[in-house]
mmCIF file of C-alpha atoms and ligand atoms in Angstrom:
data_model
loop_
_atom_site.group_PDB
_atom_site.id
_atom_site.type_symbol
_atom_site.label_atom_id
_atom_site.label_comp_id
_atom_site.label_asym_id
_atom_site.label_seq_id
_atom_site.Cartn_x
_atom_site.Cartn_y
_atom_site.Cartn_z
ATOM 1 C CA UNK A 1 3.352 -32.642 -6.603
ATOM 2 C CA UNK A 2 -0.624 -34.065 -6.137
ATOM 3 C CA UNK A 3 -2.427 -32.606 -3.868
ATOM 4 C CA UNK A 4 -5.951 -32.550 -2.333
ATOM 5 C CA UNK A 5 -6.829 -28.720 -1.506
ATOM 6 C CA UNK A 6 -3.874 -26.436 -2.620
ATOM 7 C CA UNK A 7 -3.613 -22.860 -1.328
ATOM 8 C CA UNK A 8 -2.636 -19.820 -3.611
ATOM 9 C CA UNK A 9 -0.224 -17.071 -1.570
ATOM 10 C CA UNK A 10 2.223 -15.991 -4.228
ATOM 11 C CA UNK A 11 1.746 -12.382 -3.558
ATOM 12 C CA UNK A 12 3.460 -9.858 -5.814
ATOM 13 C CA UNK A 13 6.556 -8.761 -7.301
ATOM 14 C CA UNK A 14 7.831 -5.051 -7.511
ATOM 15 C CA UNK A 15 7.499 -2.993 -10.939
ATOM 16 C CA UNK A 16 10.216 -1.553 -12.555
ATOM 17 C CA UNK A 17 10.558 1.406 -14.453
ATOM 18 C CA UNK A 18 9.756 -0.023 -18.451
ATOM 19 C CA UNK A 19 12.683 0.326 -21.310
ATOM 20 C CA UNK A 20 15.210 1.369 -18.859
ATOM 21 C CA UNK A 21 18.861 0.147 -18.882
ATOM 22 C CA UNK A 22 20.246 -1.937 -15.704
ATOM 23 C CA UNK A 23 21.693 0.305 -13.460
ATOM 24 C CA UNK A 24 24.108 -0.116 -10.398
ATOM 25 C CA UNK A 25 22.132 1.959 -7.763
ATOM 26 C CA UNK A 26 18.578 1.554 -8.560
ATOM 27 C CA UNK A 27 16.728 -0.774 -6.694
ATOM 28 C CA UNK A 28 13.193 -1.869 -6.096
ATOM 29 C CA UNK A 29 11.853 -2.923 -2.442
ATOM 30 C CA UNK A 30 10.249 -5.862 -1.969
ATOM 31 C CA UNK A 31 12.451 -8.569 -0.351
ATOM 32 C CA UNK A 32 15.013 -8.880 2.832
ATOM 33 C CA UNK A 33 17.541 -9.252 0.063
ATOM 34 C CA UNK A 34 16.602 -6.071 -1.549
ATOM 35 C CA UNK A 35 16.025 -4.425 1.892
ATOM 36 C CA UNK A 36 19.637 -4.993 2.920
ATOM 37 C CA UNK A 37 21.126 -4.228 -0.710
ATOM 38 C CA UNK A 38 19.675 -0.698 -0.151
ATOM 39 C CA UNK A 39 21.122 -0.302 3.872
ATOM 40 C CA UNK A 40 24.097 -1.094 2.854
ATOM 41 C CA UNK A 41 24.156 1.210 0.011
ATOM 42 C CA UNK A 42 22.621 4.563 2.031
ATOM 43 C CA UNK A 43 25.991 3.623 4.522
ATOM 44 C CA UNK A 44 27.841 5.168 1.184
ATOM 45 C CA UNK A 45 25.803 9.010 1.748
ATOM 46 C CA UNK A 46 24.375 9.116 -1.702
ATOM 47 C CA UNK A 47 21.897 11.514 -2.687
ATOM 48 C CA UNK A 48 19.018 9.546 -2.768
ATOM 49 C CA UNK A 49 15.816 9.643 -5.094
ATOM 50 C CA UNK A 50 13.073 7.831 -4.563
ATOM 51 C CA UNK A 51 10.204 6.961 -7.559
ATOM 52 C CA UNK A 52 6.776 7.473 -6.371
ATOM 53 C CA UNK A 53 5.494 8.849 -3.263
ATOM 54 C CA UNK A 54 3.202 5.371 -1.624
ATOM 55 C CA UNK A 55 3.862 3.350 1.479
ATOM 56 C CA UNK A 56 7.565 1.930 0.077
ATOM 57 C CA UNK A 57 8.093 5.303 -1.572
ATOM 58 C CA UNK A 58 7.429 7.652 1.508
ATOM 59 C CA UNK A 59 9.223 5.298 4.062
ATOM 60 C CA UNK A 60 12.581 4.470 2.211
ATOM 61 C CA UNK A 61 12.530 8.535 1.892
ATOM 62 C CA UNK A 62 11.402 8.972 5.426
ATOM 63 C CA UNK A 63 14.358 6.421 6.466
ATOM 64 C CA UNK A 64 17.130 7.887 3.787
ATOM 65 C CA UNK A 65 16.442 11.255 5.494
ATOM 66 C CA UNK A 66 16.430 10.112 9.118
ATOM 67 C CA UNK A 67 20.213 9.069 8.056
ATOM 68 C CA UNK A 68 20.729 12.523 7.221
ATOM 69 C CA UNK A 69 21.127 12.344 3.351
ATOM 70 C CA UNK A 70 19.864 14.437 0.701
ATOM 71 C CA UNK A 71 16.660 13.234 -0.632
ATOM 72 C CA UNK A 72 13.969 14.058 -3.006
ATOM 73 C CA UNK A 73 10.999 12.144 -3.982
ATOM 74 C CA UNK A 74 8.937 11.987 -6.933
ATOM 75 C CA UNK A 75 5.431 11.362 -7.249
ATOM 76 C CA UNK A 76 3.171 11.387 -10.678
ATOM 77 C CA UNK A 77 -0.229 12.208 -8.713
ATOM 78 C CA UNK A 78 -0.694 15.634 -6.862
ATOM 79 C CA UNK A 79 0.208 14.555 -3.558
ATOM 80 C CA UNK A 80 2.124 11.576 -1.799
ATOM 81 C CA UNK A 81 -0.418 8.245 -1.230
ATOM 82 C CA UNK A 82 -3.294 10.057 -2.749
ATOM 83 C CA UNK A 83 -4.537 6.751 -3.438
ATOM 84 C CA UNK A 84 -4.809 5.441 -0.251
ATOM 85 C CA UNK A 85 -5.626 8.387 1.863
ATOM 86 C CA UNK A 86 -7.013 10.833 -0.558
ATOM 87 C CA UNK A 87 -5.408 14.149 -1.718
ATOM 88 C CA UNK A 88 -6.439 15.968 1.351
ATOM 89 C CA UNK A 89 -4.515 13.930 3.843
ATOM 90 C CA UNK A 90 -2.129 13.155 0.752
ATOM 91 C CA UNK A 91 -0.947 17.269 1.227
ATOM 92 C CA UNK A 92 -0.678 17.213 4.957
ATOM 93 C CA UNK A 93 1.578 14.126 4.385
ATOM 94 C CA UNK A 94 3.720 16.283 1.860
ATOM 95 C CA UNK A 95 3.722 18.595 4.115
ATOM 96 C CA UNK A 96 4.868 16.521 6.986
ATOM 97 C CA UNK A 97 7.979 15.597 4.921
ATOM 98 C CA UNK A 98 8.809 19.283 3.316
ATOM 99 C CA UNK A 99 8.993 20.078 7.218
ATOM 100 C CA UNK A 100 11.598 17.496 7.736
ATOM 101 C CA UNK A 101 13.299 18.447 4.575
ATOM 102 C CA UNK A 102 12.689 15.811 1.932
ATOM 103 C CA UNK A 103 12.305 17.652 -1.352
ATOM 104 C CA UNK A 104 8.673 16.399 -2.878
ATOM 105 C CA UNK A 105 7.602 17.239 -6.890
ATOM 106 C CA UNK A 106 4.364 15.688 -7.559
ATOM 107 C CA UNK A 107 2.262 15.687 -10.518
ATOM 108 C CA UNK A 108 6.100 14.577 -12.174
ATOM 109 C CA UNK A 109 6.933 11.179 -13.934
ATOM 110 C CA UNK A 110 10.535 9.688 -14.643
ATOM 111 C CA UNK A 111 11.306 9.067 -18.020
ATOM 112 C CA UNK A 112 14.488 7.834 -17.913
ATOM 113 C CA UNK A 113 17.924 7.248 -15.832
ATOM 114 C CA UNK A 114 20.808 8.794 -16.879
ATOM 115 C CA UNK A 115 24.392 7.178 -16.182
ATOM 116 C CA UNK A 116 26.711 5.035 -17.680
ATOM 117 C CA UNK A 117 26.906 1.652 -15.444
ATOM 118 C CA UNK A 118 25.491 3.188 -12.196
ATOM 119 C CA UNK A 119 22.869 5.757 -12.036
ATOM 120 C CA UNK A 120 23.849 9.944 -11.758
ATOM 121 C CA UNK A 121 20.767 10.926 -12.786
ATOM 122 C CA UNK A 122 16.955 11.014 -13.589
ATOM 123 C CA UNK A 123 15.050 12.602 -16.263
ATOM 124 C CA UNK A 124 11.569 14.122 -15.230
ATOM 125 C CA UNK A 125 8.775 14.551 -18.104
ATOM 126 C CA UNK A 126 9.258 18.262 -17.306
ATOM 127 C CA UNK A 127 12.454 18.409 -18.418
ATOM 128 C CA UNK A 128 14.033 18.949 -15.060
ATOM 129 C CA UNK A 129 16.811 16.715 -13.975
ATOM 130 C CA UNK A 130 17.330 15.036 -10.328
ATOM 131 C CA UNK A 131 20.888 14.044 -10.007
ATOM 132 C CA UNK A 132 21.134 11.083 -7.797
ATOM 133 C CA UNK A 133 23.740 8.093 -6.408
ATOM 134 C CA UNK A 134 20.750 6.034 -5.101
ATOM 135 C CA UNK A 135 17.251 5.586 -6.868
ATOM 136 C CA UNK A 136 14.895 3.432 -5.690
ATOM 137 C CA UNK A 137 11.872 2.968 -7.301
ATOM 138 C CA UNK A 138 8.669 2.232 -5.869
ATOM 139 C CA UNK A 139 5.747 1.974 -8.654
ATOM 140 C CA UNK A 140 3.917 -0.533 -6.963
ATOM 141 C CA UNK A 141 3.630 -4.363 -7.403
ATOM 142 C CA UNK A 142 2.790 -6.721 -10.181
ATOM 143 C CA UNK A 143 0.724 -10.098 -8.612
ATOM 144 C CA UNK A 144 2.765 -13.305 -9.125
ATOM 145 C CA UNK A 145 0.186 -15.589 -11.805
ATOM 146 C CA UNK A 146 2.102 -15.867 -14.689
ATOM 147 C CA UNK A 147 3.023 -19.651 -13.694
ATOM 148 C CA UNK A 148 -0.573 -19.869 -13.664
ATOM 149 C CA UNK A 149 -1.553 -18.576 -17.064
ATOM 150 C CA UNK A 150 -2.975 -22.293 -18.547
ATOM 151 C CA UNK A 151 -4.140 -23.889 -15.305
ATOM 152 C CA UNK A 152 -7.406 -23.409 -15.250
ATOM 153 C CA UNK A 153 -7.432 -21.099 -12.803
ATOM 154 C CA UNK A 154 -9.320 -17.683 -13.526
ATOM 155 C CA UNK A 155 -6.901 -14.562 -13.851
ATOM 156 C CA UNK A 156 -7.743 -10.872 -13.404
ATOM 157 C CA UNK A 157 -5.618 -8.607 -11.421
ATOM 158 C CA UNK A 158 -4.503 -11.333 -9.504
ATOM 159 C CA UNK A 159 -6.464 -14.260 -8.882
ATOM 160 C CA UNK A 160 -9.942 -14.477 -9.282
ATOM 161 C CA UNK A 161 -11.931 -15.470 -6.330
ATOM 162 C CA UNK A 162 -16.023 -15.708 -4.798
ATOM 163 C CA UNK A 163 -16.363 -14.342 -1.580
ATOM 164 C CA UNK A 164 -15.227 -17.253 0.260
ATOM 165 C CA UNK A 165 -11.572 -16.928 -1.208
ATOM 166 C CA UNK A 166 -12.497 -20.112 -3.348
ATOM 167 C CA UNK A 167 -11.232 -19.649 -7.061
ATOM 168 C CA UNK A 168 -12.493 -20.990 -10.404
ATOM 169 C CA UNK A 169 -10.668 -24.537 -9.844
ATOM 170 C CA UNK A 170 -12.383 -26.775 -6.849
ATOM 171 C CA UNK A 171 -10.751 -26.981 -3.998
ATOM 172 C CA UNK A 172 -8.461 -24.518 -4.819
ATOM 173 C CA UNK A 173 -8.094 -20.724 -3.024
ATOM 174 C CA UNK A 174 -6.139 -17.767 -2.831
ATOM 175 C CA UNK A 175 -4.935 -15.442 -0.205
ATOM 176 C CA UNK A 176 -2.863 -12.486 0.704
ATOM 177 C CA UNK A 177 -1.462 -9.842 -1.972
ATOM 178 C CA UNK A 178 -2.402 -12.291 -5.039
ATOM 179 C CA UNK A 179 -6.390 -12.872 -4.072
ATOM 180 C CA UNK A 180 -8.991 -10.410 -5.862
ATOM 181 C CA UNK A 181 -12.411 -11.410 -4.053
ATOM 182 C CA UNK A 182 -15.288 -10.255 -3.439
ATOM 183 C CA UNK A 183 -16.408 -8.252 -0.194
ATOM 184 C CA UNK A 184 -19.621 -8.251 0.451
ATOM 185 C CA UNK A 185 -18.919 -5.628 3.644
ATOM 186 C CA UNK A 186 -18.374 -3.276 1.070
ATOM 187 C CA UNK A 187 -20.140 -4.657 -2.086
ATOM 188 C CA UNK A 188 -17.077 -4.646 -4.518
ATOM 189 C CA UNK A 189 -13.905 -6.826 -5.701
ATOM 190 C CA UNK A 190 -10.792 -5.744 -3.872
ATOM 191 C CA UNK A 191 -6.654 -7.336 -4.106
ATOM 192 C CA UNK A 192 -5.572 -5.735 -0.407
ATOM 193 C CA UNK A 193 -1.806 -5.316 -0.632
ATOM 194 C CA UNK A 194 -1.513 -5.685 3.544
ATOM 195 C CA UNK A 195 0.047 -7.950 5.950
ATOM 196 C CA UNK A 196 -3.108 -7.597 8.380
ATOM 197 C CA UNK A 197 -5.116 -8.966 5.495
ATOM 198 C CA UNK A 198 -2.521 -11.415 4.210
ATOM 199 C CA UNK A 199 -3.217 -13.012 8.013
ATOM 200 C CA UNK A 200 -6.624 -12.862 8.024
ATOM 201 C CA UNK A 201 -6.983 -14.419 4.573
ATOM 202 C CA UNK A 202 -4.817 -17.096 5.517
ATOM 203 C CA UNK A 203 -7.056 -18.449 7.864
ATOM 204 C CA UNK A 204 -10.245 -17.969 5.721
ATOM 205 C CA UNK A 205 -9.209 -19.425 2.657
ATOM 206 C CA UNK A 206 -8.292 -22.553 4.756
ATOM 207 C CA UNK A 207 -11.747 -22.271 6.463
ATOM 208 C CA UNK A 208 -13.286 -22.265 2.990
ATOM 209 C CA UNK A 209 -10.447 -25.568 1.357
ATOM 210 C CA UNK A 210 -11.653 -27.999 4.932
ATOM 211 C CA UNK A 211 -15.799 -26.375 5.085
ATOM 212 C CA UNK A 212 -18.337 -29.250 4.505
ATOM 213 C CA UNK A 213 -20.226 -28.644 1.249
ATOM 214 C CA UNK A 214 -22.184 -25.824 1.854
ATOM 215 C CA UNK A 215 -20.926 -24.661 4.713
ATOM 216 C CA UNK A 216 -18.500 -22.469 3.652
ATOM 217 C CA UNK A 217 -18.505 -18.700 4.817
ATOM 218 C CA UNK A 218 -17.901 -14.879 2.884
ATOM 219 C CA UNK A 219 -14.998 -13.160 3.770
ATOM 220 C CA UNK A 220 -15.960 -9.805 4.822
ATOM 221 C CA UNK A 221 -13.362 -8.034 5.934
ATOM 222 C CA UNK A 222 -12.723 -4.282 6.789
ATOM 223 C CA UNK A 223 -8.807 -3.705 5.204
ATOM 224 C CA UNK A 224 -6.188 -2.498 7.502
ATOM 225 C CA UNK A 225 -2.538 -0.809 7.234
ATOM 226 C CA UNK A 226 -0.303 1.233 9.241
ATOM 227 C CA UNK A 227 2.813 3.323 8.136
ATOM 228 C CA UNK A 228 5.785 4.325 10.373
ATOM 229 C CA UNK A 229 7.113 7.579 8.411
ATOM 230 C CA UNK A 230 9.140 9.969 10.739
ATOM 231 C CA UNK A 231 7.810 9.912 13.908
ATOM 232 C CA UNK A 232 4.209 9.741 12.617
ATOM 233 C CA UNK A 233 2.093 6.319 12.719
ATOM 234 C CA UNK A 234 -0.088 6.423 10.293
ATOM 235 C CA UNK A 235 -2.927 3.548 10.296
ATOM 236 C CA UNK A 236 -5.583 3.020 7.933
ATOM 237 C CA UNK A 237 -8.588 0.992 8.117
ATOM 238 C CA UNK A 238 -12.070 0.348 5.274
ATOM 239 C CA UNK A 239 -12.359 1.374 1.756
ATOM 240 C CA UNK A 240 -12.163 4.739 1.317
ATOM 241 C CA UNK A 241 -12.915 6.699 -2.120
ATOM 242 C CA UNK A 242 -11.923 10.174 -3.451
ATOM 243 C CA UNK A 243 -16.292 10.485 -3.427
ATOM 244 C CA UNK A 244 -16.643 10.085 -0.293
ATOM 245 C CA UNK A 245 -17.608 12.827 2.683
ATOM 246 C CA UNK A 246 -14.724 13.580 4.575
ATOM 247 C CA UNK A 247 -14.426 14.924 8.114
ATOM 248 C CA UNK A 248 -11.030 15.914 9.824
ATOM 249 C CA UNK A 249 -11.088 16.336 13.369
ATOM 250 C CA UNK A 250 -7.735 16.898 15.545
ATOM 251 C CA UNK A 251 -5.194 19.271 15.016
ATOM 252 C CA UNK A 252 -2.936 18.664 11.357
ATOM 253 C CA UNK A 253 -0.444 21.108 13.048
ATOM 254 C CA UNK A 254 0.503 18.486 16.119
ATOM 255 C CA UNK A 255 0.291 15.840 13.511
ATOM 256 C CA UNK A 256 -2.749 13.864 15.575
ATOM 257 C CA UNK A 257 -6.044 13.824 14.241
ATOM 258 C CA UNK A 258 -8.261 11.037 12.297
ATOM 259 C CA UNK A 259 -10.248 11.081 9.214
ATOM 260 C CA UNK A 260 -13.545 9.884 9.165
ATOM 261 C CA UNK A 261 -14.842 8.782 5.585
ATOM 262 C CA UNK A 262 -18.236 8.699 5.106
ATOM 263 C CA UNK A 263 -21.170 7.265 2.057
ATOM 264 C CA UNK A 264 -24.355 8.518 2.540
ATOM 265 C CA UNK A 265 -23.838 8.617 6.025
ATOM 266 C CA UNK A 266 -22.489 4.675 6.641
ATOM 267 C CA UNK A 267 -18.714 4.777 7.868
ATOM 268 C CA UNK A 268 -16.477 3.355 4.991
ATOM 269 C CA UNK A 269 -12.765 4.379 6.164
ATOM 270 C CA UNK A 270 -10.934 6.107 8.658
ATOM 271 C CA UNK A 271 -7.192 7.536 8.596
ATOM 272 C CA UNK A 272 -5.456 8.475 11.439
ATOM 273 C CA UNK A 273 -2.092 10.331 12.534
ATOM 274 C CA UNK A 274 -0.694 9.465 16.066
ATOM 275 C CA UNK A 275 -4.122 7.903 17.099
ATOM 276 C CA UNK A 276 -3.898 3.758 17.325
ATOM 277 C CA UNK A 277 -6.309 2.499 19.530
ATOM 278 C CA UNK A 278 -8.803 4.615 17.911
ATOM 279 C CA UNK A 279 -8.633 3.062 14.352
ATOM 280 C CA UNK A 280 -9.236 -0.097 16.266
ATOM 281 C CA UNK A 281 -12.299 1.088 17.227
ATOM 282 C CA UNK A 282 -13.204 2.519 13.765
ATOM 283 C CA UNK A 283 -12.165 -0.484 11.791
ATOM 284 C CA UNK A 284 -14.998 -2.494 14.397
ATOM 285 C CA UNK A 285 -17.677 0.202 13.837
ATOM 286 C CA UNK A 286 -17.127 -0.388 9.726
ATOM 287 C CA UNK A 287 -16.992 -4.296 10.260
ATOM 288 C CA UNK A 288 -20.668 -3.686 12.016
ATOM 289 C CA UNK A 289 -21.818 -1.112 9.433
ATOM 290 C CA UNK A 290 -21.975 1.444 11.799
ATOM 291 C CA UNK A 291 -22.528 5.122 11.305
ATOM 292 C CA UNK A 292 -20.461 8.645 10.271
ATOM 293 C CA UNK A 293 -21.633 10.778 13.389
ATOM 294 C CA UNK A 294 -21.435 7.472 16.166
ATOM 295 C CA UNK A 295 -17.844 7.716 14.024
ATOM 296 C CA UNK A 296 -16.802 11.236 14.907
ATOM 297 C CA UNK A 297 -17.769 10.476 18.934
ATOM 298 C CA UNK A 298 -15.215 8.121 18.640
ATOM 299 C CA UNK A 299 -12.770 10.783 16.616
ATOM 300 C CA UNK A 300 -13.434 13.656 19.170
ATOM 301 C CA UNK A 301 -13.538 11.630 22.317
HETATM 302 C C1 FAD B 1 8.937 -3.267 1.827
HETATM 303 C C2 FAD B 1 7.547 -3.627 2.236
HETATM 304 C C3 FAD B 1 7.028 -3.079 3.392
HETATM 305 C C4 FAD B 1 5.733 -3.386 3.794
HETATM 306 N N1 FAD B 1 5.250 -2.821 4.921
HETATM 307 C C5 FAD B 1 3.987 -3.098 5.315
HETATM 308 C C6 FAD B 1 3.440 -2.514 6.487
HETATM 309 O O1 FAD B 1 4.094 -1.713 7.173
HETATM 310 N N2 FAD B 1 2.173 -2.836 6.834
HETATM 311 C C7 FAD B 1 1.409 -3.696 6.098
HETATM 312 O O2 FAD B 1 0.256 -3.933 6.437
HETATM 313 N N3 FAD B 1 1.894 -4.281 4.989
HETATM 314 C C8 FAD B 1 3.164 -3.990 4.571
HETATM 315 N N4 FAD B 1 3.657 -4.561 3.432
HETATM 316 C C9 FAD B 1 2.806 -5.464 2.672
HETATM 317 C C10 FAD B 1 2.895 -6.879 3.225
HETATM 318 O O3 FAD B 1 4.228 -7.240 3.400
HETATM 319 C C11 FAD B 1 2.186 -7.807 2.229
HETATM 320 O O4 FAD B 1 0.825 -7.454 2.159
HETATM 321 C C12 FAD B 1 2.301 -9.270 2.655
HETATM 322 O O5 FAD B 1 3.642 -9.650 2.723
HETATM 323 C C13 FAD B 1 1.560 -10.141 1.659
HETATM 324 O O6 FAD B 1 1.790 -11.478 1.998
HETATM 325 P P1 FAD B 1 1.615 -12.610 0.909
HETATM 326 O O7 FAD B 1 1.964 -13.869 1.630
HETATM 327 O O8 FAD B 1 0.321 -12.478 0.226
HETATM 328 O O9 FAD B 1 2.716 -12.302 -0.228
HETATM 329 P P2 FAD B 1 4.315 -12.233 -0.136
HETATM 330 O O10 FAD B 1 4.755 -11.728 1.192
HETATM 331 O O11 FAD B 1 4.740 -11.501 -1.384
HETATM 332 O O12 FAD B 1 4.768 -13.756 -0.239
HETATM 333 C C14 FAD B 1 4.628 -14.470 -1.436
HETATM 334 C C15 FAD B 1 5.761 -15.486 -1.499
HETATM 335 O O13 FAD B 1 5.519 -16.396 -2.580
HETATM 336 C C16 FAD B 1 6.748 -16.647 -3.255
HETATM 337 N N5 FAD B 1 6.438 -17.073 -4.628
HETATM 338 C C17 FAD B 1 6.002 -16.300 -5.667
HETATM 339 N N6 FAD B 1 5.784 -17.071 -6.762
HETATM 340 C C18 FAD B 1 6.083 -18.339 -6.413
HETATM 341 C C19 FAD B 1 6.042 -19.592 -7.115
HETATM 342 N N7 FAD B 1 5.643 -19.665 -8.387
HETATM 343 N N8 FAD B 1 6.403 -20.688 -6.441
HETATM 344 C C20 FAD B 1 6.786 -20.636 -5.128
HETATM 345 N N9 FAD B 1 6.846 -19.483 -4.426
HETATM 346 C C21 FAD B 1 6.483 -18.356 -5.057
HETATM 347 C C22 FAD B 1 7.466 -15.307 -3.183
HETATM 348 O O14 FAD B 1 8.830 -15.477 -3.373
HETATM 349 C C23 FAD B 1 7.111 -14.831 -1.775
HETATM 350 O O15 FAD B 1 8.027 -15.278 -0.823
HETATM 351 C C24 FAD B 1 4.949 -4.267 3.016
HETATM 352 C C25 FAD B 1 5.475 -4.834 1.851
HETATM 353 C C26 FAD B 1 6.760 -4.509 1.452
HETATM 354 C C27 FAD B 1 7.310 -5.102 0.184
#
């Protein structure tokens, strides 16, 4: 099909577990087909495991244990999401699910799955064995560009882009899961695996395909998620690293407080428990490069 401009938004697809045999009962999470393949299967009560402890991970076992089932999830860092929320806020979130009785070994990897046509079992690299009906394994996602290997188009860790969302090819850009740009807010390449920035992308990168020569404009952007587990909202906003200075204010044993995450003193990411229209108010301080202690007003008000 010929086109003029031509848009790039073929996001991701879920990993899987490598050299493992297919298995009835373990699924992956990424589309409303495998959504409803794993509903229909936790109506059978198995005894669930889930494989690895991020956003899919720690909501398919906050859900599977909601329904009352037997569930333990397995992590290969030290605490759940330690990526995105740093192993601080990672341990209260372990916590949080201990309390509700989800069984949580971190610092464990799978090896294999044991069963003949439909999972029974995992294999841990400790040696310990988690018997299971149900596995679901959330490792994370894979960006959809291996139709594009030979276009042309620059590849690395998704597609490359400038900071306008424009890629290697004129007139072509990329947004959402698949786009690896540059962010001038925070001075560094980032692939955002969100739906707030799949949205916000969207528009940009068409901004950048109709812009007169020129005229076209960065995408700076502050990144944004949220995270319904139990009956704790979690939101996210910035760029957080393990480096940074880290303030908690609230109270971790009511499961309310925010995170402020601070680089030599400039605001780069906040977390927060039970606290929305704060984070909106954080992510807007970040956009404007704003400041850790004008931050924590906003935290302690
Ligand atoms: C289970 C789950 C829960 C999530 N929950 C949250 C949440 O609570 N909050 C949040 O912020 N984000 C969440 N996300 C992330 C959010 O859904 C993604 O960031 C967002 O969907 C990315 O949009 P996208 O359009 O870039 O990619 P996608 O939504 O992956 O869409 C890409 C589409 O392109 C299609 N495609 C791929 N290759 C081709 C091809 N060669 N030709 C034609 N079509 C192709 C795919 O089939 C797919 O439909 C969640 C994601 C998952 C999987």
């Amino acid at each position: 099909m010929p086109f003029d401009g031509l848009v790039i938004a073929t996001g991701g697809e879920a990993r899987t577990l490598p050299n493992q045999p297919r298995l009835a009962g373990v699924y992956t999470l990424r589309t409303l087909d495998d959504s409803e393949a794993i509903r229909a299967a936790l109506e059978k009560k198995p005894r669930v495991a889930v494989i690895g402890a991020g956003f899919i991970g720690a909501e398919v076992a906050a859900s599977a244990r909601q329904l009352g089932l037997d569930v333990t999830m397995i992590e290969a860092m030290e605490t759940p999401l330690a990526l995105s929320l740093g192993p601080r806020l990672g341990g209260l979130l372990r916590a949080a699910h201990e309390r509700r009785g989800v069984r949580v070994l971190c610092g464990r990897k799978v090896e294999r799955f044991e069963g003949a046509d439909h999972v029974r079992a995992l294999h841990l690299d400790d040696g310990r064995r988690v018997e299971c009906d149900l596995a679901v394994v959330g490792i994370g996602m894979t960006p959809s560009v291996s139709w594009l290997e030979g276009s042309g188009v620059e590849l690395e860790n998704g597609v490359r882009c400038d900071e306008t969302l424009a890629t290697s090819v004129p007139h072509i850009v990329a947004a959402g899961d698949v786009a690896n740009w540059y962010n001038p807010l925070f001075e560094e390449r980032m692939r955002v695996e969100h739906w707030t920035n799949a949205v916000e992308q969207s528009r940009h990168a068409i901004g950048t395909l109709l812009a007169a020569p020129g005229q076209t404009k960065p995408f700076e952007s502050v990144p944004m998620f949220w995270s319904d587990q139990f009956d704790i909202k979690i939101q996210g906003v910035g760029r957080p690293r393990p480096t940074d200075e880290l303030i908690v204010t609230g109270s971790q044993e009511d499961e309310k407080l925010v995170a402020v995450y601070g680089r030599e003193g400039r605001l780069v990411g906040a977390v927060a428990f039970n606290q929305p229209p704060k984070l909106i108010q954080l992510r807007m301080l970040i956009g404007r490069r704003g400041g850790v202690d004008e931050a924590l007003k906003i935290a302690e008000s």
